[in-house]
Coordinates of C-alpha atoms in Angstrom, one line a residue:
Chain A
X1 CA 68.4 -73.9 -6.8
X2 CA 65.6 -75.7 -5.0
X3 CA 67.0 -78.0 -2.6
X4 CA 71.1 -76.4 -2.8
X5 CA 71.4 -75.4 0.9
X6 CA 74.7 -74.0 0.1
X7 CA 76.0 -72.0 -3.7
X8 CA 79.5 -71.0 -4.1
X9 CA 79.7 -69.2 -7.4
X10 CA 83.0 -67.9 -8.5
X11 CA 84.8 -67.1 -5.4
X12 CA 87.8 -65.2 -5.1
X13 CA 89.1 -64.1 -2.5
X14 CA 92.2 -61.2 -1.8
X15 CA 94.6 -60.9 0.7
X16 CA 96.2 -57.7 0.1
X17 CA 98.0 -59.0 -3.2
X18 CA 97.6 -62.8 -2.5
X19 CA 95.0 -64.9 -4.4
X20 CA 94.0 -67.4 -1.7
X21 CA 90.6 -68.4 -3.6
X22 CA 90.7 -68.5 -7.7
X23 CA 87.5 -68.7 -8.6
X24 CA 85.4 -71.6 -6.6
X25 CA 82.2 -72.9 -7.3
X26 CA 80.5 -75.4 -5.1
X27 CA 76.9 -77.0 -4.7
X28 CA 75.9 -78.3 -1.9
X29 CA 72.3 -80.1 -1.4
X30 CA 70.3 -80.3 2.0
X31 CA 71.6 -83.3 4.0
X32 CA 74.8 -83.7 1.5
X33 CA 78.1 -84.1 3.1
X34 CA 80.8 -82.4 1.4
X35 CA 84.5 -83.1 2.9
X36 CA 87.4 -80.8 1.2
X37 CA 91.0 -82.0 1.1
X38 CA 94.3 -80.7 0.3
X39 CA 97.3 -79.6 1.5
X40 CA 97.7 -76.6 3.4
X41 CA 97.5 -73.2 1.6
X42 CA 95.5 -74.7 -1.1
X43 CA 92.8 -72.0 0.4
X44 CA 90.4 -74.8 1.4
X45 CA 89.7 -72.8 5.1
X46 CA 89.4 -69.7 3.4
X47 CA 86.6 -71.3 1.2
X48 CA 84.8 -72.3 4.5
X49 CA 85.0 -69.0 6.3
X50 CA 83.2 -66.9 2.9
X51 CA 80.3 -69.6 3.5
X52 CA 79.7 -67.9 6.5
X53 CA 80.8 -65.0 5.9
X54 CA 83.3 -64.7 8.6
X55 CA 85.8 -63.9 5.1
X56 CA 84.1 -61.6 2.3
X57 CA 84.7 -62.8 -0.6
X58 CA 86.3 -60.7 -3.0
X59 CA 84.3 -61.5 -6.1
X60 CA 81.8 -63.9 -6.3
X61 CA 78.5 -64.8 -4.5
X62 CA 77.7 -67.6 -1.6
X63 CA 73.8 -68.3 -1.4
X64 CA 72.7 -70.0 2.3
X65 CA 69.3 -71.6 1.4
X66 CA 68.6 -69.5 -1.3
X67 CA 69.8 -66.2 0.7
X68 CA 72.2 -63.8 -1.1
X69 CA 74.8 -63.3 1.1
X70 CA 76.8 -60.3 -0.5
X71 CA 73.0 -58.3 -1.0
X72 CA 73.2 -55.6 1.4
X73 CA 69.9 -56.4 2.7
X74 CA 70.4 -59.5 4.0
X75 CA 70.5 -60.2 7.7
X76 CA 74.0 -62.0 8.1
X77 CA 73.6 -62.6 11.7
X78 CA 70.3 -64.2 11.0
X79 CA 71.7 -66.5 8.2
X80 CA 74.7 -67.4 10.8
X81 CA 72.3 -68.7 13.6
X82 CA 71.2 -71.3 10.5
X83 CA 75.0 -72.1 10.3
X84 CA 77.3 -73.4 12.8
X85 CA 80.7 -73.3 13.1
X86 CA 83.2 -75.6 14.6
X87 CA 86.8 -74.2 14.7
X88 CA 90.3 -75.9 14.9
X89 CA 91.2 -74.4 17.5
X90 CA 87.3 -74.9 19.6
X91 CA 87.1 -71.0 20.6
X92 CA 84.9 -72.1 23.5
X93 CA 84.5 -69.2 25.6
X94 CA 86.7 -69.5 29.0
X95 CA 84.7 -67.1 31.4
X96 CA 81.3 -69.2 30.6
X97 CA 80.6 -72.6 31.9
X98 CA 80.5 -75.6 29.4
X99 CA 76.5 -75.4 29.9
X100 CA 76.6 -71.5 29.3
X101 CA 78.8 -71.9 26.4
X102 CA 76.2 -73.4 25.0
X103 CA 73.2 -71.5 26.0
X104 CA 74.5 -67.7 25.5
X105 CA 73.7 -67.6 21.9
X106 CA 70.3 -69.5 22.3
X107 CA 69.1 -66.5 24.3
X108 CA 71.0 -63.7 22.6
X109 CA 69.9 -65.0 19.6
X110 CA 67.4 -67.0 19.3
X111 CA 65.7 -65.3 22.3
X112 CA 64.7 -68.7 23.9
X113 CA 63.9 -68.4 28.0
X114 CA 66.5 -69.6 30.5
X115 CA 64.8 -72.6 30.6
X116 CA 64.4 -73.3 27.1
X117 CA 67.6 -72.7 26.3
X118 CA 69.1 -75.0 29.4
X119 CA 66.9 -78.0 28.3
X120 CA 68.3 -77.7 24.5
X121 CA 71.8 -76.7 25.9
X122 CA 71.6 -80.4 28.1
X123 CA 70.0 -82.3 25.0
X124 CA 72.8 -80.9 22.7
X125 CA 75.5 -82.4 25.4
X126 CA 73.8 -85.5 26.2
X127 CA 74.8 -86.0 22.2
X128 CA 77.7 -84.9 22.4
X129 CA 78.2 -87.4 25.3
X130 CA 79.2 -84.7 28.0
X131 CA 76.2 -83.7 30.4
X132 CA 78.4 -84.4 33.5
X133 CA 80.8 -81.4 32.8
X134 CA 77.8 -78.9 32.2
X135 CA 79.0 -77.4 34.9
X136 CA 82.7 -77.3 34.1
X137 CA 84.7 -74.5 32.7
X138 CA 86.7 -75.4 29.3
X139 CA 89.6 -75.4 30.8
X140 CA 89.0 -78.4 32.9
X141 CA 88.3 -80.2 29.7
X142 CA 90.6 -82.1 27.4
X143 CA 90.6 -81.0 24.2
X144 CA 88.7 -83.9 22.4
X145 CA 86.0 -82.6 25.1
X146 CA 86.2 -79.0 24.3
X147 CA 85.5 -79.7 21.0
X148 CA 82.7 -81.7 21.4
X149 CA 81.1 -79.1 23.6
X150 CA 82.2 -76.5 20.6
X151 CA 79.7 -79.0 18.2
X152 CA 77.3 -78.7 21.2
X153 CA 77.7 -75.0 21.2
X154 CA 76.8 -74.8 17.4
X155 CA 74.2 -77.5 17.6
X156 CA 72.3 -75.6 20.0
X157 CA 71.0 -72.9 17.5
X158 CA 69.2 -75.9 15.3
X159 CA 71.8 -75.0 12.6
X160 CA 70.7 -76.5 8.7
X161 CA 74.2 -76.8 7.5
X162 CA 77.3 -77.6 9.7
X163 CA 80.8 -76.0 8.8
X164 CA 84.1 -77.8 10.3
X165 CA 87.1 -76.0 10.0
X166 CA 89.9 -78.9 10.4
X167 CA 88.3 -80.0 13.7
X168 CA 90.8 -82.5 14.9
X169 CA 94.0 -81.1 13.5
X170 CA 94.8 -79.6 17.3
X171 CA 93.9 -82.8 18.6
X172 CA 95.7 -85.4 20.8
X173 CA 95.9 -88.9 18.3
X174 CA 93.6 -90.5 21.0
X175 CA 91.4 -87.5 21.0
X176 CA 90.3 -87.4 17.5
X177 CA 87.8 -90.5 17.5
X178 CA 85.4 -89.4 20.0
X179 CA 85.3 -86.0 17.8
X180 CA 84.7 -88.1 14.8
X181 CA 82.3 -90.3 16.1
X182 CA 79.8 -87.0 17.2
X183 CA 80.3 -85.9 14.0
X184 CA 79.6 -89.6 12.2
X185 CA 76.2 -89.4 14.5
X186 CA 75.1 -85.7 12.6
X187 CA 76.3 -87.5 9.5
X188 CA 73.8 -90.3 9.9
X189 CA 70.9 -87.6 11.3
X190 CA 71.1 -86.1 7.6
X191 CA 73.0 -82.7 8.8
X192 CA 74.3 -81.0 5.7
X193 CA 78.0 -80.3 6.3
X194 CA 81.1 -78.9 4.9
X195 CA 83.7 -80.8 6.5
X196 CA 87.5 -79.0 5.7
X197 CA 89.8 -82.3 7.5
X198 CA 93.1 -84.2 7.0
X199 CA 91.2 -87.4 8.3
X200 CA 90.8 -89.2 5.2
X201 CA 88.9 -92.0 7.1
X202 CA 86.3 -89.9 7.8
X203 CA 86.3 -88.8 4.4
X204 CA 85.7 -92.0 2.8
X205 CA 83.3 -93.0 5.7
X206 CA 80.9 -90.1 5.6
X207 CA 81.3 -87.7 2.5
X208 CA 79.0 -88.2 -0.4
X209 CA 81.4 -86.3 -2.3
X210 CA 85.3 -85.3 -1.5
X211 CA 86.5 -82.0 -3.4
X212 CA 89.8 -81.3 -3.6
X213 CA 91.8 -78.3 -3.4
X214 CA 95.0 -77.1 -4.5
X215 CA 96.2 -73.8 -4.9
X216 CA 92.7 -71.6 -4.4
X217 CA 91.1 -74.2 -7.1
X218 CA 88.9 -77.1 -7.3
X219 CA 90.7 -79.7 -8.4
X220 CA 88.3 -82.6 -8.3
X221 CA 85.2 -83.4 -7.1
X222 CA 84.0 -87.0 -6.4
X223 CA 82.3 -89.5 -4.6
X224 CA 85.2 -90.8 -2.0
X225 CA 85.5 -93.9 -3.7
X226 CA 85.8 -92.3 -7.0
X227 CA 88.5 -89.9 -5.9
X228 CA 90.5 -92.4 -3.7
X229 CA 90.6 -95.1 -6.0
X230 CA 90.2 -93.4 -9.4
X231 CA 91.7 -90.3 -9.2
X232 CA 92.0 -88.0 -12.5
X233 CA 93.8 -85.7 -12.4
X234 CA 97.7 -86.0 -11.5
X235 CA 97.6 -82.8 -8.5
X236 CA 94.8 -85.6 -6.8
X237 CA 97.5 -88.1 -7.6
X238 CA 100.4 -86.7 -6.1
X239 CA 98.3 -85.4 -3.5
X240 CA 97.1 -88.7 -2.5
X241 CA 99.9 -90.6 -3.0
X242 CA 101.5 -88.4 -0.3
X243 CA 99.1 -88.6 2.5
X244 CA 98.1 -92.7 1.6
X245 CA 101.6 -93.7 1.5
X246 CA 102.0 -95.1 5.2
Chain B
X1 CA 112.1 -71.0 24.9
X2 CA 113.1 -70.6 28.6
X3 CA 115.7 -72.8 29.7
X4 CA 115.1 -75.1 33.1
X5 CA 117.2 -73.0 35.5
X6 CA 115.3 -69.6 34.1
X7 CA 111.5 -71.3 34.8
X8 CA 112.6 -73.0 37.9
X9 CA 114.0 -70.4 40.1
X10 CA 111.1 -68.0 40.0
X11 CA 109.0 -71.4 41.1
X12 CA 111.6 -71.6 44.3
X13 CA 111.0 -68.0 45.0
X14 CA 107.1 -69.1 45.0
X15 CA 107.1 -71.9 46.9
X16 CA 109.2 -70.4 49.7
X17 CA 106.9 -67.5 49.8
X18 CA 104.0 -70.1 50.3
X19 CA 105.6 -71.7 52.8
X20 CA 106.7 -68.7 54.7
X21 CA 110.1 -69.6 55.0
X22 CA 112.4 -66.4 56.0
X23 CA 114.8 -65.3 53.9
X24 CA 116.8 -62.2 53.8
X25 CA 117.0 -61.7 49.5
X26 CA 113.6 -61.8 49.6
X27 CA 111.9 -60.1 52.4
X28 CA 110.1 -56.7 51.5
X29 CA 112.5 -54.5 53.2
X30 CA 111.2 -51.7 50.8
X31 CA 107.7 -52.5 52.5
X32 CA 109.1 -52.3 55.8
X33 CA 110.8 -49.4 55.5
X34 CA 107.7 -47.4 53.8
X35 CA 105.5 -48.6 56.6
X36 CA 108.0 -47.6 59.2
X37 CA 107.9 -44.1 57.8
X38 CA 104.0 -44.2 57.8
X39 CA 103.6 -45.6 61.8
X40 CA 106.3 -43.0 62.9
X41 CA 104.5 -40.1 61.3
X42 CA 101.1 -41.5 62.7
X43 CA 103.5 -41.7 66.0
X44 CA 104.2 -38.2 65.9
X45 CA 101.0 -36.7 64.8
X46 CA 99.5 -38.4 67.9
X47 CA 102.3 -37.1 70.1
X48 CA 103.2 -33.2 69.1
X49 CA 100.6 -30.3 68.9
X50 CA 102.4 -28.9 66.1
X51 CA 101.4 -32.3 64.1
X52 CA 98.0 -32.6 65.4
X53 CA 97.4 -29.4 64.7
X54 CA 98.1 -29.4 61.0
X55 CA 96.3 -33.3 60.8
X56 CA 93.3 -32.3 61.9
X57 CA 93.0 -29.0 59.2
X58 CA 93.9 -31.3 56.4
X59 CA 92.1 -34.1 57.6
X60 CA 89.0 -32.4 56.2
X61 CA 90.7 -32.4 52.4
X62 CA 90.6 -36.3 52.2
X63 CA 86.4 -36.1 51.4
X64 CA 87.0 -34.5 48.6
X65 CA 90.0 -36.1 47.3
X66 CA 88.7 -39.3 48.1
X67 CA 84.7 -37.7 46.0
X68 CA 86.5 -36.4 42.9
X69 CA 89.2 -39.5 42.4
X70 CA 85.7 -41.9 42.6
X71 CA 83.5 -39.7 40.6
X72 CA 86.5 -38.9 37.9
X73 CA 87.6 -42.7 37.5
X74 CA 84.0 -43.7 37.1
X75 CA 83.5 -41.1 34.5
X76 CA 86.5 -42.1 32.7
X77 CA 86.0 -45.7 33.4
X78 CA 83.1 -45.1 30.8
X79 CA 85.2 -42.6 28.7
X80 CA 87.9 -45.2 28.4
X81 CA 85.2 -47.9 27.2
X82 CA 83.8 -45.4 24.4
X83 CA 87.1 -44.5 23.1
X84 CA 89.0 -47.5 23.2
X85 CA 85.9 -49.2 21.7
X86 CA 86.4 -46.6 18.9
X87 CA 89.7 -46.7 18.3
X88 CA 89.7 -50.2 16.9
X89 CA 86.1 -49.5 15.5
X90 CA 86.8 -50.0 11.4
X91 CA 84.4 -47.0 11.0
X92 CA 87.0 -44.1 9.6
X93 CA 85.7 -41.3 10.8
X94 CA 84.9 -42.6 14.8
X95 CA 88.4 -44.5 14.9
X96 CA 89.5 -40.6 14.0
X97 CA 87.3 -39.1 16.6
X98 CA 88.7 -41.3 19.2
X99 CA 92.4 -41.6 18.4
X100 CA 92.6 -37.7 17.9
X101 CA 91.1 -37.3 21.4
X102 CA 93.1 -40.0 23.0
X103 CA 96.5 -38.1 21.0
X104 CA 95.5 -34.5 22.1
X105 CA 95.2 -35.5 25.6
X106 CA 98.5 -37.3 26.0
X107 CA 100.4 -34.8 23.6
X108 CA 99.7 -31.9 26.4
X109 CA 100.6 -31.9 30.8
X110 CA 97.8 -32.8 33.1
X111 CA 98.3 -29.2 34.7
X112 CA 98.1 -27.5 31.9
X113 CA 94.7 -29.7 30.6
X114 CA 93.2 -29.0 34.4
X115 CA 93.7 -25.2 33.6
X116 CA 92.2 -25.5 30.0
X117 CA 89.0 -28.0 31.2
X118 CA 88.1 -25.8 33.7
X119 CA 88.7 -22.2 32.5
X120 CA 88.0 -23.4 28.7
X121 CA 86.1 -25.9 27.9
X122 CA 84.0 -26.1 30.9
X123 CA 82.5 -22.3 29.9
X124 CA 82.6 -22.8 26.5
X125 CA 80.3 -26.4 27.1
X126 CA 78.1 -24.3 29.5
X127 CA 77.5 -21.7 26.8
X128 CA 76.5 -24.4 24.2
X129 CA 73.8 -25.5 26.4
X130 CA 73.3 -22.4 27.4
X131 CA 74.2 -22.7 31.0
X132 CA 75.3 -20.3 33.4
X133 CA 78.7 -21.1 33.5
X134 CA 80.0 -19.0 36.9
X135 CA 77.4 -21.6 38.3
X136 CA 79.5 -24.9 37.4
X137 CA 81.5 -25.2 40.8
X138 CA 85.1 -25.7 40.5
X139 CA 85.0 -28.8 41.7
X140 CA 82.8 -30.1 39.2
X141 CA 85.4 -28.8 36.8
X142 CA 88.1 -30.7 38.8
X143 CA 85.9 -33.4 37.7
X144 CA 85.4 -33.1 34.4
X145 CA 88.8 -32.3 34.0
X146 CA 90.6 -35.3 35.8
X147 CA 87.7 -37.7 33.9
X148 CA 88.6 -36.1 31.0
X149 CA 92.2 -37.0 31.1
X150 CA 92.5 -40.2 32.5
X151 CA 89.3 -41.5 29.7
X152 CA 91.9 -40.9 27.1
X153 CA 94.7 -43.3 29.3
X154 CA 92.1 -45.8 30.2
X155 CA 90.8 -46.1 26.3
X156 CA 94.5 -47.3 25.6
X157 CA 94.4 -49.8 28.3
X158 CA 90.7 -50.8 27.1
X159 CA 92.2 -51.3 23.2
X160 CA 95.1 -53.1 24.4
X161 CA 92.4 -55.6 26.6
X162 CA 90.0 -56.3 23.7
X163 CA 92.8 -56.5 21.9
X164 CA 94.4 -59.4 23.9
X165 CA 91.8 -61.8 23.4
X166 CA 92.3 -64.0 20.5
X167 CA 90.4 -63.1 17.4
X168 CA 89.0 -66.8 17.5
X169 CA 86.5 -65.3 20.4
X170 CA 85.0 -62.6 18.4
X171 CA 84.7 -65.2 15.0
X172 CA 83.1 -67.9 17.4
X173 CA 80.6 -65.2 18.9
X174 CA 80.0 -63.8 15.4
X175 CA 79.4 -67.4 14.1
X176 CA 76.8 -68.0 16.3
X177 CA 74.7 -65.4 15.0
X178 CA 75.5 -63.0 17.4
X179 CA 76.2 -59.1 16.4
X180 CA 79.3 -57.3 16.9
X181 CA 77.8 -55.6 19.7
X182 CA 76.4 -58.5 21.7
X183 CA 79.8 -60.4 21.2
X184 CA 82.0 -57.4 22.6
X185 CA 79.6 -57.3 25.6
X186 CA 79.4 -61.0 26.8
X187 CA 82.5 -62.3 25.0
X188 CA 85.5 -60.1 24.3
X189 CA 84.6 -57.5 27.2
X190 CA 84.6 -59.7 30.3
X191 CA 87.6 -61.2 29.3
X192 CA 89.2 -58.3 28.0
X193 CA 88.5 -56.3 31.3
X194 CA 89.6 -59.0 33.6
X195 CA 93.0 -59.1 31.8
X196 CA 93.3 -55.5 32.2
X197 CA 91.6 -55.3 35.6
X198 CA 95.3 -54.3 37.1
X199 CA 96.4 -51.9 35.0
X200 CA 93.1 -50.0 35.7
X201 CA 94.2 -50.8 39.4
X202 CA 97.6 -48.8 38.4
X203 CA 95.6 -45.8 36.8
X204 CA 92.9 -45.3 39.8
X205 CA 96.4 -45.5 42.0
X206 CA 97.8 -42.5 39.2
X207 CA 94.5 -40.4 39.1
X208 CA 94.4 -40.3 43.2
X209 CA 98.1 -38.8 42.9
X210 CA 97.3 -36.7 40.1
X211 CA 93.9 -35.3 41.7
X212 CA 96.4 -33.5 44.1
X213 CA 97.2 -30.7 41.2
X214 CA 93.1 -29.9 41.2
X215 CA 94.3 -27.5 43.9
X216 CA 94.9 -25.2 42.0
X217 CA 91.2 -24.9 41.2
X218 CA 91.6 -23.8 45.2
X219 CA 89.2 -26.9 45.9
X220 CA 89.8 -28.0 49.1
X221 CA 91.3 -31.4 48.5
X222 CA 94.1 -32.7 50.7
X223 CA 96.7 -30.4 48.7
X224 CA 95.0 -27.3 48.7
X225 CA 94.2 -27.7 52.9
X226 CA 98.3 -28.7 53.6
X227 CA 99.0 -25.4 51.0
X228 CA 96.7 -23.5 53.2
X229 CA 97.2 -24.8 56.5
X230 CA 101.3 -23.8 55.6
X231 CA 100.7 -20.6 54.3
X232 CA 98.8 -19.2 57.6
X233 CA 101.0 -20.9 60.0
X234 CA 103.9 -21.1 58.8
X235 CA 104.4 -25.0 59.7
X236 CA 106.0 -25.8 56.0
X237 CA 107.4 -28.8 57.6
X238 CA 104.3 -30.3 59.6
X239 CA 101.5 -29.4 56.6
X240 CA 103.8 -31.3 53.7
X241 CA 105.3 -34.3 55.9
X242 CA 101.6 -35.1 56.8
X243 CA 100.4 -34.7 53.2
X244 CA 102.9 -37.2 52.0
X245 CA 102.1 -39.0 54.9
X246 CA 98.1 -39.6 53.3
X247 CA 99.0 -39.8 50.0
X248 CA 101.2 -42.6 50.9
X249 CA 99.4 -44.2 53.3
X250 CA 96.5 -44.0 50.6
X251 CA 98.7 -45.4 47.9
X252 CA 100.2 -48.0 49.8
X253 CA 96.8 -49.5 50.9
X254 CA 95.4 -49.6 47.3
X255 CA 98.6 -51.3 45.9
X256 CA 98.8 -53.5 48.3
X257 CA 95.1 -54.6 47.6
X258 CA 96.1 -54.8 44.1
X259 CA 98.9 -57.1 44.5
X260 CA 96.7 -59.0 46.5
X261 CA 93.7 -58.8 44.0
X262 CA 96.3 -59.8 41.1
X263 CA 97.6 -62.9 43.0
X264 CA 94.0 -64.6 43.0
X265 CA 93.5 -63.5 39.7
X266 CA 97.0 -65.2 39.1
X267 CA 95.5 -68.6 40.9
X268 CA 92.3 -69.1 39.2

């Protein structure tokens, strides 16, 4: 497992009588970019969410760099500082400044001084191409700038892997490049990330390997080209030859 | 989906209000006439004995109805925070613990739990820590009683405020590595209690009405000094036109604040 900075084995997830997840397995190696695809239901958020844990998992075990996460001793808060989050819908925090939105957790966490934490928190949006709104609240923001500052937010712990739960989905059209492009520039820093998206673009752009999900299952798993071009199996087909057809 | 007309006439009503502009429908005539009643009664109790008299004797009440409603809310404030906090806590038996308080308390009248608090509970407490219980002053059971009883009312407001805020909050908080306690505290909780920040307005308002039935600990709150004032004089009508007279001076003051408070709120 040495160099795997993510396991799935087996993962199935309940809820109530509904199967969401049938039984997943996934590998993903330090600095790999894994984007899942599929159409909605196929489970493929759910999937995401058991990585950190913000799901159980029913059965089945997720390892974060070699930590168990369903052994009772382990320290999920600790193994969720090493993995950050970016939502859908950006969850920034309304009642905190953009610059504080990205600090709180630094300190609370990570137990960094006030000033430590600032001078990440103004590194983390200077890459995000922001600094001018640390002050700002989220609500000023458009939302292809609230989610940059929600990357910024999750940047600022020093994450290893990178989870992205359809991060431009509630996005303006015009909004979704500059969300791309941050997330192009962690792509080309080596982050590992799971990247759960519609953006097909990006897909074939940055993933070294494109899984995709249908109804709780892996379907497929490829390099982009590979699945794009050479699909095998006919759910990829279909799939594909719904969302390529314009 | 609200139709044009519906959003736009409230926006009318806004804009005139912002601009000042008089109009009959919608001046507070329910205002005016409330404060007309207040400045005639402080009118009178300036001009006749009779009133001045019985102002001045239950004058002295307002200390300790003004004490006990502070000291109670504070207690209850806290209260409230512990058992709404429990109620949604996904621990069985403390969810139990704090619904079955939160049930009892609204399932029985506030007169009936000032009598049991104080001539119950408060003794049977002071035994357990082995207290002398004639010592506890009956105001301190006032106390205890009214904090008692409006922590169980405040912990439903509390739920229904951490409940408001989207669960995307707490999973963002969480995701950052930060535990369920830290997230309630500098997440949920600020936002939750500025959402609720009126309706706690609206129960302080409540508990300085309802503090008036702690006279019948014979504490000498505003009540109790208009009941005595009227039984050794006589002057029925003076001691209970001037206690209405506070109570809705008091109340009108602190809603008025509110409104105020909940209109900048509003604009923010």
């Amino acid at each position: 497992m040495a160099g795997e900075m993510i396991v799935v084995e087996n993962l199935h997830k309940y809820f109530g009588h509904i199967e969401a997840v049938k039984g997943v397995d996934l590998r993903v190696k330090k600095g790999e970019v894994v984007v899942v695809v599929g159409p909605s239901g196929s489970g493929k958020s759910t999937v995401l969410r058991c990585i950190n844990h913000l799901e159980r998992p029913t059965h089945g075990d997720v390892y974060i760099d070699g930590v168990h996460l369903e052994d009772k001793a382990t320290d999920i808060n600790a193994v969720r500082a090493e993995v950050g989050m970016v939502f859908q819908q950006f969850n920034l925090f309304p009642h905190l400044t953009v610059l504080q939105n990205v600090t709180l957790a630094q300190q609370k966490v990570r137990k960094r001084s006030d000033k430590e934490a600032r001078d990440v928190g103004m590194k983390v949006l200077e890459r995000v191409g922001i600094p001018e709104k640390a002050d700002s609240y989220p609500r000023q923001l458009s939302g292809g700038q609230q989610q940059r500052v929600a990357i910024a937010r999750a940047l600022a712990m020093d994450p290893k892997i990178m989870l992205f739960d359809e991060p431009t989905s509630a996005l303006d059209p015009e909004m979704i490049k500059e969300v791309l492009d941050v997330m192009l520039d962690l792509v080309g820093a080596g982050m590992t990330m799971v990247v759960v998206t519609h953006e097909m673009g990006f897909a074939r752009a940055a993933a070294d390997r494109v899984l995709f999900m249908d109804e709780g299952q892996v379907v497929e798993i490829a390099a982009p080209d590979e699945l794009f071009n050479n699909p095998r199996e006919e759910r990829t087909k279909l799939f594909l030859s719904k969302i390529l057809s314009h | 989906m609200a139709g044009p007309e519906v959003e736009r006439l409230p926006e009318t009503i806004r804009a005139r209000e912002a601009e000042g502009v008089w109009s009959f429908e919608h001046f507070p005539w329910w205002l005016g006439a409330i404060v007309a009643f207040i400045v005639v009664m402080a009118f009178i109790i300036i001009t006749n004995e009779a009133y001045t008299g019985a102002f001045s004797f239950i004058f002295i009440g307002i200390r300790l109805t003004a004490y006990t409603t502070l000291v109670s809310f504070a207690i209850a404030l806290v209260l409230g925070l512990l058992a709404g906090l429990g109620r949604i806590s996904h621990n069985v038996v403390i969810r139990n613990i704090a619904i079955t308080y939160v049930e009892f308390i609204r399932g029985v009248p506030t007169l009936v739990l000032i009598f049991t608090v104080a001539f119950v509970l408060v003794p049977a407490a002071a035994q357990a820590l082995d207290l002398e219980g004639r010592l506890i002053s009956q105001n301190s059971r006032a106390i205890a009683a009214l904090s008692i009883i409006y922590g169980a009312f405040l912990a439903e407001i509390f739920r229904a405020g951490i409940e408001s805020i989207p669960p995307g909050q707490m999973e963002a908080a969480r995701s950052l590595g930060m535990n369920y306690a830290q997230s309630m505290r500098y997440i949920i909780l600020p936002q939750a209690i500025r959402n609720i920040s009126p309706a706690l307005g609206n129960d302080f308002i409540a508990m300085l009405k309802d503090s008036s039935l702690i006279s019948v600990l014979a504490v000498h709150d505003l009540t109790q000094r208009a009941r005595l004032y009227a039984g050794s004089t006589f002057r029925f009508r003076e001691s209970y036109l001037i206690l209405t007279f506070f109570y809705l001076s008091l109340t009108l003051a602190l809603s008025l604040l509110l409104r105020w408070y909940e209109r900048r709120l509003g604009k923010d």
